[in-house]
Coordinates of C-alpha atoms in Angstrom, one line a residue:
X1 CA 47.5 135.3 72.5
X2 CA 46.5 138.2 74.9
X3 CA 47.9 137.2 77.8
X4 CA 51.3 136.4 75.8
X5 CA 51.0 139.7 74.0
X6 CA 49.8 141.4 77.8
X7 CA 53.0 140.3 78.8
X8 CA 55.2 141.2 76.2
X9 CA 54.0 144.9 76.5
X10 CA 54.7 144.7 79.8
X11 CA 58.7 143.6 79.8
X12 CA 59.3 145.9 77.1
X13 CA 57.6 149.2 79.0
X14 CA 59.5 147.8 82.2
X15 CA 63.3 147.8 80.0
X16 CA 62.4 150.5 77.5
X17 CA 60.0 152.6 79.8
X18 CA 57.4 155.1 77.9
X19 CA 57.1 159.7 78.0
X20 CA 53.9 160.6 79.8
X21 CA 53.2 161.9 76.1
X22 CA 52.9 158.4 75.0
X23 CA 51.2 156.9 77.6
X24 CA 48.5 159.5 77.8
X25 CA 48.0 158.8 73.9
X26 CA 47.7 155.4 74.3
X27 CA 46.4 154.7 77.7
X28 CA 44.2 157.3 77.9
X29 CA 43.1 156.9 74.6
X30 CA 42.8 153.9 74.2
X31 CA 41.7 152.8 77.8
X32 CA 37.8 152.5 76.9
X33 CA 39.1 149.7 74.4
X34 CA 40.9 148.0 76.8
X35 CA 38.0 147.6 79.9
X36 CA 36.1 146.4 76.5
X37 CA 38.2 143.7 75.9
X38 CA 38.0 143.1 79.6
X39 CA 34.6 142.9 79.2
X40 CA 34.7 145.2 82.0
X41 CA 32.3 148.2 79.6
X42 CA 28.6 147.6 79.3
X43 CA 25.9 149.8 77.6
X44 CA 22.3 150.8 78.9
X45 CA 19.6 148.0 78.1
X46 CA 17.5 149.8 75.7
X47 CA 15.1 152.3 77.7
X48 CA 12.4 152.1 79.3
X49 CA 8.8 153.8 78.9
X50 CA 7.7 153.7 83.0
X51 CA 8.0 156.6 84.6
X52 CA 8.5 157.9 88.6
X53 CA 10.4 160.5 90.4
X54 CA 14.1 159.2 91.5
X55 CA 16.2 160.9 93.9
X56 CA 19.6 160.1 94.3
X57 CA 21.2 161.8 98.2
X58 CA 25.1 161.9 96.7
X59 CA 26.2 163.1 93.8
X60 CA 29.8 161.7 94.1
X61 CA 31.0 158.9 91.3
X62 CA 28.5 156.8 92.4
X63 CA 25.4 159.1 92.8
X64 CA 26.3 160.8 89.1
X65 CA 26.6 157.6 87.7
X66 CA 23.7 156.5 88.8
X67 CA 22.0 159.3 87.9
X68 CA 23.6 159.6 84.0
X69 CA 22.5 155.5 83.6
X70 CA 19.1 156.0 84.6
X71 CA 19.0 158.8 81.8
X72 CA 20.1 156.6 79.2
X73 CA 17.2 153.6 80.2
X74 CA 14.2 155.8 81.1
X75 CA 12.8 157.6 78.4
X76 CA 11.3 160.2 80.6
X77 CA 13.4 160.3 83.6
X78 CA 12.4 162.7 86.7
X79 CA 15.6 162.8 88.4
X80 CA 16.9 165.1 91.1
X81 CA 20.8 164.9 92.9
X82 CA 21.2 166.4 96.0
X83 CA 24.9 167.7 96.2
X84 CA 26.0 171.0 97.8
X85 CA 29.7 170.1 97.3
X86 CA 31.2 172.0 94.3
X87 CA 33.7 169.5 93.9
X88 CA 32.2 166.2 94.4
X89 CA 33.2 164.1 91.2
X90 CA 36.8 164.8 91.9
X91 CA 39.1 161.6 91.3
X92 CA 39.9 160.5 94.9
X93 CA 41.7 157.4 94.1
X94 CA 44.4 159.8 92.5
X95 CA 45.0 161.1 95.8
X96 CA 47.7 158.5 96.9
X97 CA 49.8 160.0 93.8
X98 CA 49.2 163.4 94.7
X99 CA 50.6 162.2 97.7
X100 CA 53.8 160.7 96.6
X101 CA 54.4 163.7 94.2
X102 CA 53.5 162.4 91.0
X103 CA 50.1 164.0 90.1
X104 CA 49.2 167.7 91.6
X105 CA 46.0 168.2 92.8
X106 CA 44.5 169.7 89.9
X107 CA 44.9 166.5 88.2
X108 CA 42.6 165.2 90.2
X109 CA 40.2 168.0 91.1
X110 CA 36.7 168.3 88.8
X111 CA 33.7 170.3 88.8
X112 CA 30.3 169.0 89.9
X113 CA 28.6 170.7 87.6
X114 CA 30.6 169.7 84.6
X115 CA 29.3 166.3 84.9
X116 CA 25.3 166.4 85.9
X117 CA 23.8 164.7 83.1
X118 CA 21.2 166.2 80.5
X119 CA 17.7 166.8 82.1
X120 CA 18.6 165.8 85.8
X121 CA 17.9 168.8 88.5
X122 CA 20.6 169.5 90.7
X123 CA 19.5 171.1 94.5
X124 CA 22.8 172.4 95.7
X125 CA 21.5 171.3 99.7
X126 CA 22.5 168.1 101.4
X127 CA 19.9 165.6 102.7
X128 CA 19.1 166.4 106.7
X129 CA 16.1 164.3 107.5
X130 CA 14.8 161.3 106.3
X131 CA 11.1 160.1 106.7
X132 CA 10.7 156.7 104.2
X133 CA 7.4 155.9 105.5
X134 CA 6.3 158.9 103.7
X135 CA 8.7 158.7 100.7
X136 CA 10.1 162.4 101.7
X137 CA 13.9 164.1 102.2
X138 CA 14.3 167.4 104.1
X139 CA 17.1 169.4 102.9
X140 CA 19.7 171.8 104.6
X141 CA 17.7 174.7 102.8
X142 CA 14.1 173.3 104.4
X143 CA 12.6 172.1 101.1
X144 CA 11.0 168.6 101.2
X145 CA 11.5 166.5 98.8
X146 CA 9.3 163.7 97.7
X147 CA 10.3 160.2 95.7
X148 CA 9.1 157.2 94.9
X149 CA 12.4 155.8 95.1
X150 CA 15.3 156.7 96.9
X151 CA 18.8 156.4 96.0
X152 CA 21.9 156.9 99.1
X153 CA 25.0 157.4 97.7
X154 CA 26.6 159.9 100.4
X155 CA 29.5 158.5 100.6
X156 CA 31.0 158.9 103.8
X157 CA 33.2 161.2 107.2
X158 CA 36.4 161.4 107.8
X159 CA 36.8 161.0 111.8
X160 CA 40.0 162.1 113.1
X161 CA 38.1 163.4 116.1
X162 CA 38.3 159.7 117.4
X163 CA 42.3 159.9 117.9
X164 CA 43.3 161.9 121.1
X165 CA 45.7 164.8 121.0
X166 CA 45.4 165.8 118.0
X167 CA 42.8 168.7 118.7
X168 CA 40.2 168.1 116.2
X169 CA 36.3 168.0 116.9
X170 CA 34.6 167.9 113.8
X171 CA 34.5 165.2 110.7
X172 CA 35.5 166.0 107.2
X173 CA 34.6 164.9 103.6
X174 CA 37.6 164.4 101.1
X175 CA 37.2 167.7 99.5
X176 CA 35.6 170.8 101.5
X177 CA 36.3 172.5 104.5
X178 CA 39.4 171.4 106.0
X179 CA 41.0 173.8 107.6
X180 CA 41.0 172.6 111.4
X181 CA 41.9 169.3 110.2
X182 CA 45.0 171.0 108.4
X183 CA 46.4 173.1 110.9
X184 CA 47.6 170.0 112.6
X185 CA 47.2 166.8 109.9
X186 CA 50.1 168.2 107.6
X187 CA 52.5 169.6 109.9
X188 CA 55.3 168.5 111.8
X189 CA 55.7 165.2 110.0
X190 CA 51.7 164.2 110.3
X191 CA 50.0 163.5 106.8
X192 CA 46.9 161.8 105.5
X193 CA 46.4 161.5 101.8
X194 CA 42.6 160.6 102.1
X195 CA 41.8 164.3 102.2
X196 CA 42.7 166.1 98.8
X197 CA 44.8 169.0 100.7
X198 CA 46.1 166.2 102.7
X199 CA 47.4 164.7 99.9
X200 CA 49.4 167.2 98.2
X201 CA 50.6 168.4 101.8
X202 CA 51.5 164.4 102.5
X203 CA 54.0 164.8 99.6
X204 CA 55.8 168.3 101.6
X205 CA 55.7 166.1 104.7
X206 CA 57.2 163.1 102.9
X207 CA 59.8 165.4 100.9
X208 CA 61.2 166.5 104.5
X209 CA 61.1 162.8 105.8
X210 CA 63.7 162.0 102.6
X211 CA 65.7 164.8 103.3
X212 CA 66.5 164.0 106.9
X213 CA 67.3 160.4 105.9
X214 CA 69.3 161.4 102.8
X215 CA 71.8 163.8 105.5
X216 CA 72.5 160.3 107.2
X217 CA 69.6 160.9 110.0
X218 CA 68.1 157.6 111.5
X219 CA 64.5 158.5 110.8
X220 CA 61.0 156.1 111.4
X221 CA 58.2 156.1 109.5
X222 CA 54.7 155.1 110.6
X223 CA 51.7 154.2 108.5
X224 CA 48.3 153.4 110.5
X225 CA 45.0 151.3 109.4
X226 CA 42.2 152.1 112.0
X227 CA 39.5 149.8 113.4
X228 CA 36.5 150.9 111.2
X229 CA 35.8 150.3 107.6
X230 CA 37.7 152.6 105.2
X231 CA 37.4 153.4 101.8
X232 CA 40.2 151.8 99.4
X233 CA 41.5 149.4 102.0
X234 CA 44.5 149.5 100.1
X235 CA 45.7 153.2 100.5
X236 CA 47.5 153.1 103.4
X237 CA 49.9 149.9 102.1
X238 CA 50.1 152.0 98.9
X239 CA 51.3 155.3 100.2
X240 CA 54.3 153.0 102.5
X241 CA 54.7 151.4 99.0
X242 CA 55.9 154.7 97.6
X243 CA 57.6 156.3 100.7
X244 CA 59.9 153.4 100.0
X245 CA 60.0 154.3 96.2
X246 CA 60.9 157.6 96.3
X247 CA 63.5 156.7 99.8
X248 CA 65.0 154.3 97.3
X249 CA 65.3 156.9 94.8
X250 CA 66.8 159.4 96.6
X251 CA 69.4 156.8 97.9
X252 CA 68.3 157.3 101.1
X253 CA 66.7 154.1 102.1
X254 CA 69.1 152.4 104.5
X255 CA 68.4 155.4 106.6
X256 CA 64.8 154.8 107.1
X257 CA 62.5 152.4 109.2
X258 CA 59.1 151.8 107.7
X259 CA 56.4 150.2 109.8
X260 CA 52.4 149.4 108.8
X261 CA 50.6 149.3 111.9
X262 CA 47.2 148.0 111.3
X263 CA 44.0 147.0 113.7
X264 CA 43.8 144.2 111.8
X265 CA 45.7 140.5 111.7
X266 CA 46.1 140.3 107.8
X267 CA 47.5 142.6 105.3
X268 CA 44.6 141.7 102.8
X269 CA 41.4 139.4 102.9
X270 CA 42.3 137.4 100.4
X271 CA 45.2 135.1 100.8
X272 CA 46.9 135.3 97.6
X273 CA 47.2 139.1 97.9
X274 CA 48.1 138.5 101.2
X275 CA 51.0 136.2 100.6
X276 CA 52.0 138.6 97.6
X277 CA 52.4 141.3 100.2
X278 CA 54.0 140.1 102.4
X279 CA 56.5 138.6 100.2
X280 CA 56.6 142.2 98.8
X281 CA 57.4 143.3 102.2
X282 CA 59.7 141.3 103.1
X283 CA 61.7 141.8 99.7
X284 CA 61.9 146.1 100.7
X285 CA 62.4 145.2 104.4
X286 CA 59.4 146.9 105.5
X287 CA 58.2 146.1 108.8
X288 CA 55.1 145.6 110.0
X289 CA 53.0 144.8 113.6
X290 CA 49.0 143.6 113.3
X291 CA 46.5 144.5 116.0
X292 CA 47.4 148.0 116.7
X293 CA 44.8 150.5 116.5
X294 CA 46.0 154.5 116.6
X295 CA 44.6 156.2 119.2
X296 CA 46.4 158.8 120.3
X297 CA 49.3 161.3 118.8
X298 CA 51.2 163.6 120.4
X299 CA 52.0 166.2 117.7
X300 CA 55.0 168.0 119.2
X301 CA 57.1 165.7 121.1
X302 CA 56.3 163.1 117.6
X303 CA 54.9 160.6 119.5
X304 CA 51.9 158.0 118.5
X305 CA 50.1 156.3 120.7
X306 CA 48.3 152.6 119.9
X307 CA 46.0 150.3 121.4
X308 CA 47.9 146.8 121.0
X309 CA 45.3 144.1 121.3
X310 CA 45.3 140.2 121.1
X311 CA 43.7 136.9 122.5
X312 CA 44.8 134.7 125.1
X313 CA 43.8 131.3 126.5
X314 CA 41.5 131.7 129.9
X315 CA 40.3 129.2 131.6
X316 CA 38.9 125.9 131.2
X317 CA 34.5 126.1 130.3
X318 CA 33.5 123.0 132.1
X319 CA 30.3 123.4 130.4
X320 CA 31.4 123.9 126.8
X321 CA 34.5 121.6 127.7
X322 CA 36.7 123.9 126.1
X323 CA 39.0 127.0 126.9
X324 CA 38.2 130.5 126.9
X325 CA 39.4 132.8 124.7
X326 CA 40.0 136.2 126.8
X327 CA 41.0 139.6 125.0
X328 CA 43.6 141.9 126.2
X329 CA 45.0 145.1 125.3
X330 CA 47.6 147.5 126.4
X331 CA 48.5 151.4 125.3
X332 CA 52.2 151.2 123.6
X333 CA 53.6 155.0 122.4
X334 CA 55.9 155.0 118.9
X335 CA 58.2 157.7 117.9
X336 CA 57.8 159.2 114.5
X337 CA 59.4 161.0 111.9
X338 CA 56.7 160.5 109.7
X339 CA 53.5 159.3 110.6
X340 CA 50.7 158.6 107.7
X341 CA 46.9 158.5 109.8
X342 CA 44.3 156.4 107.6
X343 CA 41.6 158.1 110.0
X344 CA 38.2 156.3 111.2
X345 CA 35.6 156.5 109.2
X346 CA 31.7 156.6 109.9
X347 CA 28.1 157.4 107.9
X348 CA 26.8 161.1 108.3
X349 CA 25.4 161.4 111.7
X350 CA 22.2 162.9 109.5
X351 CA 22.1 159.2 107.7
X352 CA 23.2 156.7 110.5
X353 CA 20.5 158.4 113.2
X354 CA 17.6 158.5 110.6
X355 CA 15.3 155.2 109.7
X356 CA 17.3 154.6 106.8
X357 CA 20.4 153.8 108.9
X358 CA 21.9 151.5 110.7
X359 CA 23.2 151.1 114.6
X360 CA 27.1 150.8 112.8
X361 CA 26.0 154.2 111.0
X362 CA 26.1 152.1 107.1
X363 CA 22.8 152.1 105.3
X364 CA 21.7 148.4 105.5
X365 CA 21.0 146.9 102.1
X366 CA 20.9 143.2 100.9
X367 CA 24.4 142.7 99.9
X368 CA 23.5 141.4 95.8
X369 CA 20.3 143.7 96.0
X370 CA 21.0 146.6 96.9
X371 CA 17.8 147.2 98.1
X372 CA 17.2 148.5 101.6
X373 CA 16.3 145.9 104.3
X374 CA 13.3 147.6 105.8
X375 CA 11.9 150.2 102.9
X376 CA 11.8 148.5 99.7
X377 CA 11.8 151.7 97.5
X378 CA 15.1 152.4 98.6
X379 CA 18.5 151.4 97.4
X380 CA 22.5 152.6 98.4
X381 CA 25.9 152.1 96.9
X382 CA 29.1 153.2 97.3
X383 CA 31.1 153.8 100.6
X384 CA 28.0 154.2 102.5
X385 CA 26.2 150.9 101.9
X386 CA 26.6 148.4 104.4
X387 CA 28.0 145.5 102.5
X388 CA 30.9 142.8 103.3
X389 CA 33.2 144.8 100.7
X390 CA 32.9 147.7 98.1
X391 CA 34.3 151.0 99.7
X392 CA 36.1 151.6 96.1
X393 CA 35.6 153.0 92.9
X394 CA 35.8 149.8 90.9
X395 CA 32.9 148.6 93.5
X396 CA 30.3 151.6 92.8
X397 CA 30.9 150.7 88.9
X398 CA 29.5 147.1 89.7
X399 CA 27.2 148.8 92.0
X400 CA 25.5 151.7 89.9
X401 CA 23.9 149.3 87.5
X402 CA 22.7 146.9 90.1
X403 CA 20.8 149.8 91.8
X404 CA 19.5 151.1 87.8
X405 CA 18.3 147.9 86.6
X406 CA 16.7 146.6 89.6
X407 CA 14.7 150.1 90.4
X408 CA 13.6 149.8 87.2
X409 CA 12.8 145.8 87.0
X410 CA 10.3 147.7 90.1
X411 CA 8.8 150.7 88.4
X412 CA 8.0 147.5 85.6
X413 CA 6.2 145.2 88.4
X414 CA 9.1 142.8 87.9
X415 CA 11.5 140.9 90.0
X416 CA 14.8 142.0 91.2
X417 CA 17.4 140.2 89.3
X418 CA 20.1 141.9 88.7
X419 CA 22.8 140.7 91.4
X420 CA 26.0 142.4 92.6
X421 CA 28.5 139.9 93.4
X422 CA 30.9 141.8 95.5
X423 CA 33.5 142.8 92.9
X424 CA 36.1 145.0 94.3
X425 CA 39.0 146.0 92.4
X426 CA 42.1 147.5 94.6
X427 CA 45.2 148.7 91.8
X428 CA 48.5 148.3 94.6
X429 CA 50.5 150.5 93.8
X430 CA 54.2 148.8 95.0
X431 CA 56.7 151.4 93.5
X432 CA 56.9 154.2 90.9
X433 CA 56.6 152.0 88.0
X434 CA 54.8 149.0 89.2
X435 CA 51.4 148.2 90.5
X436 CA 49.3 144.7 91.7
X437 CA 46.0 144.7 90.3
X438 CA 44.0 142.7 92.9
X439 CA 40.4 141.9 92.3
X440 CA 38.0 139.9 93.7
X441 CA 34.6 139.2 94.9
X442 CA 32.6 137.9 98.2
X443 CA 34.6 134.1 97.3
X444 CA 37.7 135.7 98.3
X445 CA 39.6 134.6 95.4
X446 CA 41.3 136.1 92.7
X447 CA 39.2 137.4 89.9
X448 CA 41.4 139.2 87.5
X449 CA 39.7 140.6 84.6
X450 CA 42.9 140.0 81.9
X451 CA 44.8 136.4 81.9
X452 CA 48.3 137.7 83.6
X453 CA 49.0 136.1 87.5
X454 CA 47.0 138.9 89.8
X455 CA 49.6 138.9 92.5
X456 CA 52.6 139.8 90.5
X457 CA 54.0 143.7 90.3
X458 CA 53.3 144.7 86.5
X459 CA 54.8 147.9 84.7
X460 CA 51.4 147.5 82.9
X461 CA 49.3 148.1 85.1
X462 CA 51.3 151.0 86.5
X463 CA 50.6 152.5 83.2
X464 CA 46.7 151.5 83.7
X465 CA 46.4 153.2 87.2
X466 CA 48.2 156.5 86.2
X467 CA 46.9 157.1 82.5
X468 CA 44.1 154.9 81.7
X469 CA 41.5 154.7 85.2
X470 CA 41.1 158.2 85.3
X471 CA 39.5 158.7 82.3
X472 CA 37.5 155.9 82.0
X473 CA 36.1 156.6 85.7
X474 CA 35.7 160.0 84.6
X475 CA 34.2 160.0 81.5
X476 CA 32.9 156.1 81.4
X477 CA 31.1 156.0 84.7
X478 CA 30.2 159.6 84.8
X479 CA 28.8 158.9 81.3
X480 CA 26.7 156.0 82.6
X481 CA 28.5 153.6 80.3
X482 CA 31.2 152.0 81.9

């Protein structure tokens, strides 16, 4: 009965269509009901009289949330956040709509302090030195801080530094101090919607792009997926998903050549989505070419510069009695009219050089756990935590209560059982008005949460992404409750 009644809401929003005004009163309204009957909503187990002193380096989604669960299961918490960024809780997944002109960037833009929960202590410093054998943080304002256990949730840089030409030496965090980064990354037809000014100049960028092709201009558009993990592996599909859109809308399509150039071999690591992409691809002739990493862009004569890379067959291994495989790569340049950069992405140099890092930069955790591999009293989630998958929002909310229940099964003297499974959730957006919900776990199957086919574009779920996630990320994670 819910999946038929799923899908008859979803046919009659898709002929009829629904006012913001609407969706906003139902959606967002009514969006805590619906992860309920998801099953997707969980309270706090009832709380818990041990007691120790809890630090949490992050306080993004996933450092907040942590932080506001623990309130509601210790009855005398002694919790501290270190976060100097005033805006740190802002909604980054709302970024790719910023960037195809639906949201602004207010709708996406919160207050830290609006959303530090009752009786934690805020220290408005970021972590700078990190000494686990002695349970101890330095900050940026030279206080030390000590813990019995340790929480990283620093989420993680934005390294545009790595691609040549472009002039820029220093990382960035999605919402901060940009302004080297924006002097070139939103001009002259470059954009990237993982930085929040990015985003809403990405939409300017992507207005002029539709405006060249709608005077009858042959124009290309590029859309790049580096060679490092990323946060929301999605994105970059989703904003080429909507240059489409709004190309289509404008009646300017036929004008335009869009092509994803990804490092990697697959549009998505699971096959179903994969297939569904493709086939999604195909259907809008987009083109796309794997195994090109971005590595270079010449801003003025619009020219990128890639790193094309495959595998041949060498010679014969008498030994191994088999072929072997040698790699090759060349530079190729592309001109652009538009070019979207996902950037590289790496750990804070302050996190991936300390003990509690990693050679690859990611903190290194058991995968289900949570739990650091070297200093037991230590845990991370979110972007920064070096597991297989989980560089999303929908992961931390798996994630947060993994790292609550299992510090506390500690402070209690009992085993670690709580387990996180590797549930990511990744909402494709494929046009205004339609969206894949794709969710899955370490099997690399399908896990949808509701009984509709994952891989199929659903006017539903555009109406979940745009009016429903926000508020229950905002106010169901941020609560500790969702």
């Amino acid at each position: 009965m819910l999946k038929e009644g799923m899908e008859l809401i979803d046919a009659h929003f898709k002929d009829e269509g629904i006012s913001r005004r609407d969706a906003i009163k139902m959606f967002g309204a009514s969006g805590a009901a619906m992860l309920m009957a998801s099953g997707a909503t969980t309270e706090a187990k009832a709380s818990s009289a041990v007691k120790a002193k809890i630090l949490i380096v992050g306080g993004g989604l996933a450092g907040m949330s942590t932080a506001a669960r623990f309130t509601n299961s210790l009855d005398n918490p002694d919790i501290t956040v270190l976060e100097p960024a005033e805006h740190s809780t802002s909604y980054q997944p709302g970024q790719t709509l910023v960037g195809a002109g639906v949201w602004k960037n207010e709708d996406t833009q919160y207050n830290r302090d609006d959303f530090v929960p009752e009786g934690v202590t805020l220290i408005k410093e970021k972590a700078v030195e990190f000494d686990p054998d002695n349970n101890t943080v330095k900050t940026s304002g030279g206080k030390a801080l000590k813990y019995d256990y340790l929480v990283i949730a620093a989420g993680l840089k934005l390294d545009f530094s790595k691609i040549e030409g472009l002039g820029i030496t220093d990382t960035i965090t999605s919402r901060g101090d940009d302004s080297a980064v924006r002097k070139v990354i939103g001009q002259n037809g470059i954009a990237s919607i993982y930085f929040a000014n990015g985003a809403t100049d990405t939409w300017t960028q992507m207005q002029k792009f539709i405006a060249d092709a709608k005077s009858g201009k042959k124009v290309k558009g590029l859309f790049t997926h580096p060679n490092t993990p990323i946060k929301c592996g999605g994105a970059p599909k989703k904003i080429m998903y909507l240059t489409d859109a709004r190309l289509r809308e404008a009646g300017a399509r036929e004008n335009a050549e869009l092509m994803f150039l990804p490092n990697g071999g697959k549009m998505f690591g699971v096959k179903e989505y994969h297939d569904a992409i493709v086939n999604q691809f195909d259907a809008r002739d987009m083109k796309w070419n794997y195994r090109h990493n971005l590595v270079g862009v010449d801003p003025v004569k619009k020219v990128a510069t890639f790193n094309r890379h495959w595998k041949e067959k060498g010679p014969w291994d008498e030994d191994l009695e088999e072929y072997s495989i040698v790699p090759r790569s060349e530079k190729i340049e592309k001109e652009f009219d538009f070019l979207h950069i996902t950037p590289p992405m790496r750990a804070a140099e302050e996190i991936a050089k300390s003990p509690v890092g990693s050679s690859k930069g990611w903190v290194p955790v058991n995968k289900e756990t949570l739990q650091h591999v070297k200093f037991p009293n230590v845990f991370a989630l979110g972007d920064i935590a070096a597991v297989p998958m989980g560089k999303t929002g929908g992961s931390a909310r798996k994630q947060y209560k993994v790292v609550v229940e299992n510090i506390i099964s500690m402070m209690e003297g009992k085993e670690l059982v709580s387990k996180y499974a590797g549930y990511t959730v990744c909402p494709l957006i494929t046009s205004i008005g339609t969206v894949m919900l794709a969710e899955f776990n370490w099997t690399k199957k399908p896990t949808p949460s509701f009984p509709l086919d994952p891989t199929q574009e659903r006017w539903i779920w555009w109406l979940l992404k745009v009016y429903a996630l926000k508020p229950m990320t905002q106010y169901g994670m941020l609560s500790g409750r969702a």
